[in-house]
Tab-separated table of C-alpha atoms and ligand atoms in Angstrom:
chain	number	residue	atom	x	y	z
A	1	MET	CA	107.310	70.765	97.692
A	2	SER	CA	108.443	67.523	96.077
A	3	SER	CA	108.927	67.383	92.313
A	4	ILE	CA	106.072	64.856	92.105
A	5	ASN	CA	103.736	67.326	93.828
A	6	GLN	CA	104.953	70.124	91.570
A	7	SER	CA	104.304	68.140	88.414
A	8	ARG	CA	100.847	67.105	89.705
A	9	ARG	CA	100.134	70.754	90.397
A	10	ARG	CA	101.263	71.766	86.907
A	11	LEU	CA	99.097	69.014	85.388
A	12	PHE	CA	96.089	70.215	87.393
A	13	SER	CA	96.691	73.863	86.445
A	14	ARG	CA	96.975	72.965	82.787
A	15	LYS	CA	93.734	70.974	82.948
A	16	LYS	CA	91.926	73.894	84.570
A	17	ASN	CA	93.315	76.303	81.969
A	18	ASP	CA	92.236	74.108	79.063
A	19	ALA	CA	88.558	74.742	79.778
A	20	VAL	CA	87.061	77.642	77.832
A	21	ARG	CA	85.327	79.852	80.372
A	22	PRO	CA	82.529	82.218	79.300
A	23	PRO	CA	83.600	85.358	77.406
A	24	TRP	CA	84.892	88.374	79.346
A	25	VAL	CA	86.004	86.249	82.305
A	26	LYS	CA	88.991	88.094	83.825
A	27	GLN	CA	92.358	86.623	82.881
A	28	THR	CA	93.819	87.838	86.153
A	29	ILE	CA	91.720	85.637	88.462
A	30	GLU	CA	91.839	81.958	89.316
A	31	PHE	CA	88.369	81.217	88.020
A	32	THR	CA	87.728	78.222	90.251
A	33	ASP	CA	88.584	80.297	93.340
A	34	GLU	CA	86.022	83.001	92.516
A	35	CYS	CA	83.118	81.162	90.859
A	36	THR	CA	80.507	79.901	93.336
A	37	ARG	CA	78.976	77.492	90.785
A	38	CYS	CA	75.625	79.275	91.102
A	39	ASP	CA	74.802	78.290	87.478
A	40	LYS	CA	73.277	81.689	86.656
A	41	CYS	CA	75.444	82.037	83.548
A	42	ILE	CA	74.451	78.529	82.455
A	43	SER	CA	70.750	79.405	82.656
A	44	ALA	CA	71.241	82.791	80.972
A	45	CYS	CA	73.202	81.664	77.916
A	46	GLU	CA	70.966	82.146	74.892
A	47	THR	CA	72.622	79.405	72.872
A	48	GLN	CA	72.981	77.059	75.862
A	49	ILE	CA	76.684	76.527	75.220
A	50	ILE	CA	77.725	76.987	78.841
A	51	ILE	CA	77.711	73.626	80.559
A	52	LYS	CA	78.679	72.323	83.971
A	53	GLY	CA	82.220	71.175	83.384
A	54	ASP	CA	84.890	69.643	85.604
A	55	GLY	CA	84.084	70.150	89.278
A	56	GLY	CA	80.715	71.712	88.368
A	57	PHE	CA	82.391	74.889	87.065
A	58	PRO	CA	80.919	76.480	83.939
A	59	GLU	CA	82.707	75.994	80.668
A	60	VAL	CA	81.833	76.595	77.046
A	61	ASP	CA	81.111	73.670	74.712
A	62	PHE	CA	81.137	74.768	71.073
A	63	LYS	CA	79.964	71.327	69.950
A	64	ILE	CA	76.518	72.536	71.045
A	65	ASP	CA	76.438	75.903	69.289
A	66	GLU	CA	78.239	79.230	68.939
A	67	CYS	CA	78.698	82.216	71.233
A	68	THR	CA	76.666	85.184	69.976
A	69	PHE	CA	78.432	87.540	72.435
A	70	CYS	CA	75.019	88.473	73.819
A	71	GLN	CA	76.749	89.349	77.141
A	72	GLU	CA	74.049	87.697	79.260
A	73	CYS	CA	76.568	85.531	81.140
A	74	ALA	CA	78.599	88.598	82.111
A	75	ASN	CA	75.503	90.577	83.079
A	76	VAL	CA	73.952	87.910	85.280
A	77	CYS	CA	77.015	86.816	87.285
A	78	PRO	CA	76.788	88.090	90.888
A	79	GLU	CA	80.547	87.742	91.505
A	80	ASP	CA	83.457	89.974	90.460
A	81	ILE	CA	84.491	87.595	87.704
A	82	PHE	CA	83.777	89.347	84.411
A	83	GLU	CA	85.545	92.274	82.729
A	84	SER	CA	83.638	95.157	81.224
A	85	THR	CA	82.015	93.976	78.013
A	86	ASP	CA	83.581	96.975	76.236
A	87	THR	CA	86.798	94.951	76.131
A	88	ALA	CA	87.731	91.995	73.899
A	89	PRO	CA	85.705	88.963	75.034
A	90	TRP	CA	88.514	86.393	75.205
A	91	GLN	CA	91.727	85.000	73.771
A	92	VAL	CA	90.033	81.986	72.206
A	93	LYS	CA	90.760	81.034	68.594
A	94	ALA	CA	89.879	78.290	66.129
A	95	ASN	CA	92.437	75.691	65.158
A	96	ILE	CA	92.045	73.056	62.425
A	97	GLN	CA	93.278	69.570	63.259
A	98	ASP	CA	94.829	66.985	60.922
A	99	ASN	CA	91.580	65.002	60.649
A	100	CYS	CA	90.029	67.801	58.540
A	101	MET	CA	88.485	66.102	55.500
A	102	ALA	CA	90.190	68.512	53.095
A	103	TYR	CA	93.554	67.117	54.217
A	104	GLN	CA	92.285	63.662	53.180
A	105	GLY	CA	91.531	65.023	49.706
A	106	ILE	CA	87.783	65.409	50.277
A	107	TRP	CA	86.056	68.595	49.140
A	108	CYS	CA	84.440	70.172	52.215
A	109	GLN	CA	83.941	73.824	53.124
A	110	SER	CA	81.307	73.563	55.885
A	111	CYS	CA	83.391	75.600	58.322
A	112	LYS	CA	83.853	78.462	55.880
A	113	ASP	CA	80.123	78.702	55.289
A	114	ALA	CA	79.499	78.942	59.051
A	115	CYS	CA	82.027	81.708	59.675
A	116	ASP	CA	80.351	85.128	59.618
A	117	PRO	CA	83.591	87.126	60.093
A	118	ARG	CA	85.006	85.315	57.017
A	119	ALA	CA	88.067	84.203	58.932
A	120	ILE	CA	88.299	80.888	57.050
A	121	SER	CA	89.567	80.827	53.490
A	122	PHE	CA	90.440	77.974	51.171
A	123	SER	CA	93.499	77.937	48.980
A	124	LEU	CA	92.889	76.500	45.527
A	125	ALA	CA	95.312	73.857	44.350
A	126	ILE	CA	95.164	72.127	40.972
A	127	GLY	CA	94.206	68.457	41.292
A	128	LYS	CA	93.736	68.681	45.059
A	129	ALA	CA	90.916	69.571	47.430
A	130	PRO	CA	91.267	73.196	48.609
A	131	LEU	CA	92.776	73.442	52.106
A	132	PRO	CA	91.393	75.673	54.874
A	133	LYS	CA	93.331	78.499	56.475
A	134	ILE	CA	92.245	80.547	59.483
A	135	ASP	CA	92.971	84.248	59.747
A	136	ILE	CA	93.694	84.376	63.470
A	137	GLU	CA	93.265	88.152	63.624
A	138	ALA	CA	89.784	87.932	62.110
A	139	CYS	CA	88.714	84.917	64.211
A	140	THR	CA	86.505	86.011	67.102
A	141	GLY	CA	86.482	82.574	68.744
A	142	CYS	CA	82.711	82.403	68.317
A	143	GLY	CA	82.863	78.648	67.698
A	144	ALA	CA	80.301	78.689	64.873
A	145	CYS	CA	82.621	76.537	62.748
A	146	VAL	CA	82.854	73.699	65.310
A	147	ALA	CA	79.440	72.008	65.134
A	148	PRO	CA	79.091	72.032	61.311
A	149	CYS	CA	82.440	70.250	60.794
A	150	PRO	CA	81.598	66.654	59.759
A	151	SER	CA	84.862	65.285	61.152
A	152	THR	CA	84.994	67.317	64.391
A	153	ALA	CA	88.310	68.720	63.207
A	154	ILE	CA	88.056	72.242	64.636
A	155	LEU	CA	89.099	73.038	68.176
A	156	VAL	CA	88.353	76.487	69.546
A	157	ARG	CA	90.555	77.033	72.553
A	158	ASN	CA	92.633	79.459	74.573
A	159	VAL	CA	95.774	80.597	72.757
B	1	SF4	S1	77.877	85.828	75.584
B	1	SF4	FE1	75.808	84.961	75.431
B	1	SF4	S2	75.988	83.268	73.936
B	1	SF4	FE2	78.084	83.786	74.636
B	1	SF4	S3	78.489	82.373	76.376
B	1	SF4	FE3	77.696	84.325	77.256
B	1	SF4	S4	75.492	83.977	77.439
B	1	SF4	FE4	76.260	82.413	76.030
B	2	SF4	S1	77.194	83.217	87.139
B	2	SF4	FE1	79.293	83.667	87.843
B	2	SF4	S2	79.479	82.693	89.878
B	2	SF4	FE2	77.649	81.835	88.872
B	2	SF4	S3	78.389	79.937	87.879
B	2	SF4	FE3	78.514	81.604	86.341
B	2	SF4	S4	80.604	82.437	86.492
B	2	SF4	FE4	80.205	81.209	88.369
B	3	SF4	S1	85.611	80.489	65.702
B	3	SF4	FE1	84.083	81.814	64.637
B	3	SF4	S2	85.311	83.499	63.736
B	3	SF4	FE2	86.766	81.847	64.314
B	3	SF4	S3	87.020	80.618	62.419
B	3	SF4	FE3	85.351	79.643	63.630
B	3	SF4	S4	83.418	80.559	62.848
B	3	SF4	FE4	85.134	81.862	62.154
């Protein structure tokens, strides 16, 4: 294979891997090889966060809402794509980008208020707006902090 083809392939693989698939999707499969794009998980999702993404394959969009881990997507899928829901749902975590308003000196704690597992804390600093910090261990990747952020500064993605 030529190096150009190899780098195109790597680019394509990375693009595919960037999409957040529904929780409990097996890490060991090539999702786009197994998913038939039947849309059953899209219809079943109680918060409607599963959308038709690239190529018509389902992916999660936290800008819409959070994942409640209701398990409906895993239960409804007719293919051998999902793990047992007794296991951890995914390796997806929140990450705060530089455009967070607190980094511009503006007092904002919308993400903290949205986070039920209390994975976001703010460090107090005299004369400065408190800055957010995410406890990666406590973060479930639910995405509840994404939509309330006024500057769209939180990405929840595969780590
Ligand atoms: S677990 Fe429930 S809320 Fe989360 S993506 Fe699946 S169907 Fe949607
Ligand atoms: S229910 Fe399963 S096969 Fe159907 S679109 Fe969702 S992940 Fe793919
Ligand atoms: S993704 Fe969920 S658990 Fe993680 S920081 Fe955001 S609201 Fe908290």
